[in-house]
mmCIF file of C-alpha atoms and ligand atoms in Angstrom:
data_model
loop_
_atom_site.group_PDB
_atom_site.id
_atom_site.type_symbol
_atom_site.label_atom_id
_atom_site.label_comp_id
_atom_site.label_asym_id
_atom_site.label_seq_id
_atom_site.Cartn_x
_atom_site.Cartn_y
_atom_site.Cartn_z
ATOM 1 C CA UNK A 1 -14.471 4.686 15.109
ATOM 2 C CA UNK A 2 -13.413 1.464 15.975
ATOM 3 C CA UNK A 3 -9.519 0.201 17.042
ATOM 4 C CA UNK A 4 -8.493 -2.901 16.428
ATOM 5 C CA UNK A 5 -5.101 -4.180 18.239
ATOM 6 C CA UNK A 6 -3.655 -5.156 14.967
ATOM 7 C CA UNK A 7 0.516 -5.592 13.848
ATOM 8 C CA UNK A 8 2.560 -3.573 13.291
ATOM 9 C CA UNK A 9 -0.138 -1.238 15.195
ATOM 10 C CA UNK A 10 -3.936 0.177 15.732
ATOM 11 C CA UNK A 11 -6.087 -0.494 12.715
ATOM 12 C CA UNK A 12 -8.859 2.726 13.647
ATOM 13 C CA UNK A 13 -11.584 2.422 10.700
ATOM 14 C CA UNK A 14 -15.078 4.266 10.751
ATOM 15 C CA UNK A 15 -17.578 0.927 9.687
ATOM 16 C CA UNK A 16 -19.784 3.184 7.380
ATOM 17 C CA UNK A 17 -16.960 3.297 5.222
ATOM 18 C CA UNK A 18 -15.250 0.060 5.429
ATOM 19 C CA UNK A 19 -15.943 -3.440 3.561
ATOM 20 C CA UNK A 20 -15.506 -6.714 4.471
ATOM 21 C CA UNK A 21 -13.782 -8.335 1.186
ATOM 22 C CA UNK A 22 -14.012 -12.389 1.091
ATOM 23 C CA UNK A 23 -11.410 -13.386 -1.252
ATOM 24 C CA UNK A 24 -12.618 -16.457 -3.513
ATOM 25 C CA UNK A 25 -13.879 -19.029 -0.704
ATOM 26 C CA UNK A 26 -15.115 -20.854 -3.099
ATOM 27 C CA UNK A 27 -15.756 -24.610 -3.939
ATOM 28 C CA UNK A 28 -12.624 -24.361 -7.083
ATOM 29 C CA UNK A 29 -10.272 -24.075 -4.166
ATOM 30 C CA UNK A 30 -11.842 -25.397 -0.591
ATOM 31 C CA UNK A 31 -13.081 -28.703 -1.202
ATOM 32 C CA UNK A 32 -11.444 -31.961 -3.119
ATOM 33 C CA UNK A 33 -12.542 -32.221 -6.778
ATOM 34 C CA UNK A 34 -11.722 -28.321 -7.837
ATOM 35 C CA UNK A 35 -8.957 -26.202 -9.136
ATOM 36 C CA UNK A 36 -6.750 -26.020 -5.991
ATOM 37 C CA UNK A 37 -7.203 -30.165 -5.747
ATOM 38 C CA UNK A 38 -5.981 -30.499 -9.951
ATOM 39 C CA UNK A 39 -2.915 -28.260 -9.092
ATOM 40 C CA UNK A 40 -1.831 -31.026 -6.560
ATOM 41 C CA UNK A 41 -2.537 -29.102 -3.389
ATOM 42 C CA UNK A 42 -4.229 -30.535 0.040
ATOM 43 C CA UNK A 43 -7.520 -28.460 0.681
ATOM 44 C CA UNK A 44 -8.450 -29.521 4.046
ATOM 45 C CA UNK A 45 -6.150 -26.488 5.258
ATOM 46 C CA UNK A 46 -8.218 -24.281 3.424
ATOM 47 C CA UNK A 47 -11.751 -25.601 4.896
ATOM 48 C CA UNK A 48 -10.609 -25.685 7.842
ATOM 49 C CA UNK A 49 -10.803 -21.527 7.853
ATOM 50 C CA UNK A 50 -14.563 -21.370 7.000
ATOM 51 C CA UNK A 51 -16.113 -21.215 11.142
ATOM 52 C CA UNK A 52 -13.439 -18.369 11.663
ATOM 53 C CA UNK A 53 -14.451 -16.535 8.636
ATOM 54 C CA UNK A 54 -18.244 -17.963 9.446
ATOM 55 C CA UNK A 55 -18.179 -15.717 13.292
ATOM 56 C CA UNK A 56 -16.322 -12.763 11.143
ATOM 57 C CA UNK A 57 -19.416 -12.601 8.362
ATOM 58 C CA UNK A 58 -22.073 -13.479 11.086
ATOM 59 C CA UNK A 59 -20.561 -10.232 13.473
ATOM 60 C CA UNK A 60 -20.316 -7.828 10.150
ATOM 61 C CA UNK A 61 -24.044 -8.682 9.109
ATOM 62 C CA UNK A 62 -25.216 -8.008 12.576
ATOM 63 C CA UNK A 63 -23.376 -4.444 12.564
ATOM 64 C CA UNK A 64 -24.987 -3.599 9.046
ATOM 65 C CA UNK A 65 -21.249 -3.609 7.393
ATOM 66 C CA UNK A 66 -21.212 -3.553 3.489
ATOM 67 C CA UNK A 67 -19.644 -7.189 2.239
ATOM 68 C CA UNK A 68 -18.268 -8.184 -0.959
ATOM 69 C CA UNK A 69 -17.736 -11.837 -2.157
ATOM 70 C CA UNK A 70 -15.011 -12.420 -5.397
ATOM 71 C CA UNK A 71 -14.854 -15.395 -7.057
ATOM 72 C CA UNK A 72 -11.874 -16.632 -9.396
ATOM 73 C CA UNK A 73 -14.333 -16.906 -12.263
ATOM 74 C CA UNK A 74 -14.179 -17.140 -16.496
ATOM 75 C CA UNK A 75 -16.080 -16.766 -18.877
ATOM 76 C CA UNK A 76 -17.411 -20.139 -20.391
ATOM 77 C CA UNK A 77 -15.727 -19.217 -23.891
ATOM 78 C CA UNK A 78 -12.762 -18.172 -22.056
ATOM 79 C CA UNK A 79 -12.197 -15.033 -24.093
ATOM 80 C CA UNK A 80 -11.061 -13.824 -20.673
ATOM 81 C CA UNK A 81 -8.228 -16.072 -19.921
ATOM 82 C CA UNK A 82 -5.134 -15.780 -21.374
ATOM 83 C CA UNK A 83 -3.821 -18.983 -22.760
ATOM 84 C CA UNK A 84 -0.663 -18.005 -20.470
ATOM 85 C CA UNK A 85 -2.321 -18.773 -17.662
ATOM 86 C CA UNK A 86 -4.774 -21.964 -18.987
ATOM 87 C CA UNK A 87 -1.109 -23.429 -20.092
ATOM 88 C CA UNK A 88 0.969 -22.799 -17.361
ATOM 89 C CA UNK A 89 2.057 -26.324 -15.560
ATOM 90 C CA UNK A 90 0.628 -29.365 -15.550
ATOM 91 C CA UNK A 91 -2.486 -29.460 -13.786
ATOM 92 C CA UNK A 92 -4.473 -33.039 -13.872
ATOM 93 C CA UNK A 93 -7.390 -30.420 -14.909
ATOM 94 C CA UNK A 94 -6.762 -27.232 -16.639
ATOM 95 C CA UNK A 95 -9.370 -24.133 -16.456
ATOM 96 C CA UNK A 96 -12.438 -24.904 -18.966
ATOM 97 C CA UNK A 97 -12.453 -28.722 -17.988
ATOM 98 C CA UNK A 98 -14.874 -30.801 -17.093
ATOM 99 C CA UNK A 99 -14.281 -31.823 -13.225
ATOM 100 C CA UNK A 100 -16.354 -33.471 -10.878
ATOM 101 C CA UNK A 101 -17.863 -30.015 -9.941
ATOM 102 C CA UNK A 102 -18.196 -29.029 -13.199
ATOM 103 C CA UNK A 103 -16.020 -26.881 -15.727
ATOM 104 C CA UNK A 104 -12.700 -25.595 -13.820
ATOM 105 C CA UNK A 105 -13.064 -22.191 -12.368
ATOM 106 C CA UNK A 106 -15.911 -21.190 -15.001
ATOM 107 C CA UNK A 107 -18.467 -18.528 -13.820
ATOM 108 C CA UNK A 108 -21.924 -20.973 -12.717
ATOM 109 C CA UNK A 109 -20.549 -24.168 -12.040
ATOM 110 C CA UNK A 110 -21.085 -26.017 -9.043
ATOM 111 C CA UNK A 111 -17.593 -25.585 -8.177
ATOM 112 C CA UNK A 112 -17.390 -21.844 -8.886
ATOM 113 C CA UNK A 113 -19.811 -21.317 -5.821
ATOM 114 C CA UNK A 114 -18.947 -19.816 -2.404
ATOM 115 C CA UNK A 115 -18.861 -22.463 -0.158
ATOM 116 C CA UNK A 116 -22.618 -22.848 1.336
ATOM 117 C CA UNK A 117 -21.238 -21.334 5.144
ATOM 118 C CA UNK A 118 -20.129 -18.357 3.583
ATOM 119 C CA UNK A 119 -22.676 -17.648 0.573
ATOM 120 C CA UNK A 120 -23.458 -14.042 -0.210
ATOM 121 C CA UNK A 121 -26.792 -12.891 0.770
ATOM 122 C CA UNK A 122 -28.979 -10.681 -0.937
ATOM 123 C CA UNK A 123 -27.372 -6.857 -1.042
ATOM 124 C CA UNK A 124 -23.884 -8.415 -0.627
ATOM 125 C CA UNK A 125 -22.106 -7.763 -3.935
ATOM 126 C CA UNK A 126 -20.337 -10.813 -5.932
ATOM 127 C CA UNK A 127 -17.320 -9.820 -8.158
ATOM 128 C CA UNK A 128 -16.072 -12.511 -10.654
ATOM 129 C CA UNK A 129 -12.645 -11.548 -11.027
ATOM 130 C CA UNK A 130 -10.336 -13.230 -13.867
ATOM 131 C CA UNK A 131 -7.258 -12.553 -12.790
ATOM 132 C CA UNK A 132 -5.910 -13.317 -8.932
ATOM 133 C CA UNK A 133 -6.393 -9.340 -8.502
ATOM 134 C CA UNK A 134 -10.228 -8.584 -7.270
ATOM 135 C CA UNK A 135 -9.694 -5.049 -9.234
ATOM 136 C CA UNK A 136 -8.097 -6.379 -12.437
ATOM 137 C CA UNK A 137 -10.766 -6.271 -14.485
ATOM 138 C CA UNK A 138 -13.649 -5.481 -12.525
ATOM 139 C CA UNK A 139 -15.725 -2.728 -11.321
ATOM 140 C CA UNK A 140 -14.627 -2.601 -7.672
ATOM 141 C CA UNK A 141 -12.701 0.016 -7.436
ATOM 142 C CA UNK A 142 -15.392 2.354 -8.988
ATOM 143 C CA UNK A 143 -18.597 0.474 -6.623
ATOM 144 C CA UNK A 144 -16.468 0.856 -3.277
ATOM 145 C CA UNK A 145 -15.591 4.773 -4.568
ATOM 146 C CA UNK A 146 -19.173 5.609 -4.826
ATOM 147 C CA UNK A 147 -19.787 3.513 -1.467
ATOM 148 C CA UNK A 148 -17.398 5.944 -0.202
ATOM 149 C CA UNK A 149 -15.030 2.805 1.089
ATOM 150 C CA UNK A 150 -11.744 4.187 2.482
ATOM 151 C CA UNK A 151 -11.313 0.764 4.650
ATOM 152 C CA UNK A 152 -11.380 -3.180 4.217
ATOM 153 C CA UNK A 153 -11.180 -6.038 6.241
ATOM 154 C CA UNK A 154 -10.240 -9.199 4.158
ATOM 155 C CA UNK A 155 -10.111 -12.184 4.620
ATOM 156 C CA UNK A 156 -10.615 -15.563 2.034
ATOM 157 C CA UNK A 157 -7.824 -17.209 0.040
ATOM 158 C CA UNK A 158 -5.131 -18.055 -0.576
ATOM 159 C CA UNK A 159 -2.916 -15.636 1.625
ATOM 160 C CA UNK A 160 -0.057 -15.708 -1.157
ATOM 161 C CA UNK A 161 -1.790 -15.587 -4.327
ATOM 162 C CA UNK A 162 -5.573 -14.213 -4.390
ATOM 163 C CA UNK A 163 -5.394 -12.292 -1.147
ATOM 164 C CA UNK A 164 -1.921 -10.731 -1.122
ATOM 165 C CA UNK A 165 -2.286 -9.578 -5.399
ATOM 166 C CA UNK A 166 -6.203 -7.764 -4.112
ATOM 167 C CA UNK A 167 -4.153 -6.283 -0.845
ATOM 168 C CA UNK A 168 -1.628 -4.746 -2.781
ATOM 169 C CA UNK A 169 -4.341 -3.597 -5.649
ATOM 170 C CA UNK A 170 -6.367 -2.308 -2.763
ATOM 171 C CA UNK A 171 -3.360 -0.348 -1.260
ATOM 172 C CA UNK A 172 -1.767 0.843 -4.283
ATOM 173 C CA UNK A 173 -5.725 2.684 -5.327
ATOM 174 C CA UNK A 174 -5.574 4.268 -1.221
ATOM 175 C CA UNK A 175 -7.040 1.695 0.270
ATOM 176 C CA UNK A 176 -6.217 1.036 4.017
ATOM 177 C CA UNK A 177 -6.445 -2.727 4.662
ATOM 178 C CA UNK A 178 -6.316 -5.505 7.448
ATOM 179 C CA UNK A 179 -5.989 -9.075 6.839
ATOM 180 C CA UNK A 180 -7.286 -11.319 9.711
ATOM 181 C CA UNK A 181 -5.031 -14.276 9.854
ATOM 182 C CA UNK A 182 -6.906 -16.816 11.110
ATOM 183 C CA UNK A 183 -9.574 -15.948 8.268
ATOM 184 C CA UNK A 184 -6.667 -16.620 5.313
ATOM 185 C CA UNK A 185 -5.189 -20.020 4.557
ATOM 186 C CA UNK A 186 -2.654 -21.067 1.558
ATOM 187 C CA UNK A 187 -1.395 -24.276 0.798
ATOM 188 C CA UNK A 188 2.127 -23.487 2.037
ATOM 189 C CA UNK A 189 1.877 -22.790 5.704
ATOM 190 C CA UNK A 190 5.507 -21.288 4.736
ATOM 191 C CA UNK A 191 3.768 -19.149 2.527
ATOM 192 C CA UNK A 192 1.142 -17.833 4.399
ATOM 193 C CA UNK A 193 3.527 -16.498 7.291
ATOM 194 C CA UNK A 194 5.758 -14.730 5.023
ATOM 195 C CA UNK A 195 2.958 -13.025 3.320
ATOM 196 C CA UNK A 196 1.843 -11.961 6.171
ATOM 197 C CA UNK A 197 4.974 -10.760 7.772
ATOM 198 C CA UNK A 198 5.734 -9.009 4.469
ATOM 199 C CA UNK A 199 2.698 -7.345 4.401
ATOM 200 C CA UNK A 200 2.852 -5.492 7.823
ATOM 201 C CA UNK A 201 6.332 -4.821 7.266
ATOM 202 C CA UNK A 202 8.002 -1.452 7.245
ATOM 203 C CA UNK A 203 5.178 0.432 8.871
ATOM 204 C CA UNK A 204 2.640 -1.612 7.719
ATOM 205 C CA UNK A 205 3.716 -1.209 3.935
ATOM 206 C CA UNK A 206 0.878 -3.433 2.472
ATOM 207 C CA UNK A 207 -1.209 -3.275 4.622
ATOM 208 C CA UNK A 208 -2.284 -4.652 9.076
ATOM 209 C CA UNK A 209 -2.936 -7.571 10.346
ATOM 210 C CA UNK A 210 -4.931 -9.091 13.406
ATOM 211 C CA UNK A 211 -6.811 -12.320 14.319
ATOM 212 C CA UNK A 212 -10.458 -12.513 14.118
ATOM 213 C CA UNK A 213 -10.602 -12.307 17.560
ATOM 214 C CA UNK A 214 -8.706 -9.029 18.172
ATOM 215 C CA UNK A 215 -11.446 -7.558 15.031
ATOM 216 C CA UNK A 216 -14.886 -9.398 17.014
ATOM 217 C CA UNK A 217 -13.416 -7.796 20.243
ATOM 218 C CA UNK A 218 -12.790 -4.071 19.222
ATOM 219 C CA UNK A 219 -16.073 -4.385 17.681
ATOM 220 C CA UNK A 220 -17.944 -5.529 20.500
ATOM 221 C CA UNK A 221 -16.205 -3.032 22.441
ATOM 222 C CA UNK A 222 -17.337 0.066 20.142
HETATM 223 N N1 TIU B 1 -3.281 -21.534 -6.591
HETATM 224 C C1 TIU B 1 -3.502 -20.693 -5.608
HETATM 225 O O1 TIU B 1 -2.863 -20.736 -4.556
HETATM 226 N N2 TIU B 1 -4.463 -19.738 -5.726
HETATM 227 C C2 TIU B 1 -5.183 -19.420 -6.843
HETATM 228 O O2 TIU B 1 -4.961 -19.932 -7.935
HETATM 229 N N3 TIU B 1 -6.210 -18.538 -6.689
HETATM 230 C C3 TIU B 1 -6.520 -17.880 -5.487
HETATM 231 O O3 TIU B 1 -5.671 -17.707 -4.625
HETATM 232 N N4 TIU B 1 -7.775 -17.543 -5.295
#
């Protein structure tokens, strides 16, 4: 069992039964050129997460821990994105367009990939995800079950949006969760401290939280 000193107190979780979910770090989001870019936002506060998460990944491989990648991905007809959501605002580039990394958050395009620091290695699973929940619409609810996964670490982004909708999934299905806060970025540095706070409100009512270095430091210790 391992302790982490995490808010609003110990996070204990056995690692045989605990993931390490990565929350869409990919290209769509991080770097200029992508989704995240067309919707007006700066991305350099979002690379600037990928060493932390980087020393995270590196430690988890080198304990054996099980690791799952999502990526905000469509279908290339699109039959799985509500015209509700490819309508909503006024993006320069909407979902299904052609950008400079290819077709806007479509499953296979250069700009759908997880950022080359971070990509998934073979055994690591990948879950496209079409909604901003990783378990709307996906199996990973029923792979972690037959894992036997009663624990995950997450990290990925953005804290408000991707991360906090898959946190609350997670916790709502009995999940016990810690976000690392150095590993999660938004585009709202106001947004990404109340999510957090929120979160590890009330007892923890979403969910922990610690740094990266409070996680690499209980597990070093175990
Ligand atoms: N726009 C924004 O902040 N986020 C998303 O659209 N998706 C994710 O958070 N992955």
């Amino acid at each position: 069992m391992i302790t982490v000193a995490a808010q609003p107190f110990g996070f204990a979780f056995e690692p045989a039964r605990t993931a390490l979910v990565i929350i869409d770090m990919q290209r769509d989001f991080v770097e200029p050129g992508g989704f995240g870019e067309s919707l007006g936002n700066d991305v350099s506060r979002l690379t600037a997460i990928v060493p932390a998460c980087r020393r995270v990944l590196d430690a988890w491989r080198e304990a054996g821990g099980m690791v799952v990648h999502t990526r905000e991905a469509h279908r290339g007809d699109l039959a799985d994105c509500p015209p509700a959501k490819r309508n909503r605002g006024a993006p320069r580039l909407r979902i299904g367009d052609v950008g400079p990394m290819g077709r806007i958050l479509v499953a296979g395009e250069p700009g759908n990939q997880i950022v080359a620091e971070l990509a998934p290695q073979p055994g690591e699973w990948e879950i496209d995800k079409p909604g901003k929940g990783a378990f709307y619409a996906t199996f990973l609810h029923d792979k972690l079950q037959r894992a036997g996964v009663t624990h995950l670490v997450f990290m990925g982004v953005t804290t408000e949006v991707c991360v906090q909708t898959s946190m609350r999934e997670a916790n709502d299905r009995g999940y016990e969760c810690l976000l690392l806060e150095d590993c999660t970025e938004s585009y709202f540095p106001a947004f990404k401290t109340a999510a957090i706070e929120m979160m590890r409100a009330q007892g923890a009512i979403v969910g922990w939280t610690a740094t990266s270095g409070e996680l690499l430091a209980a597990m070093q210790d175990c």
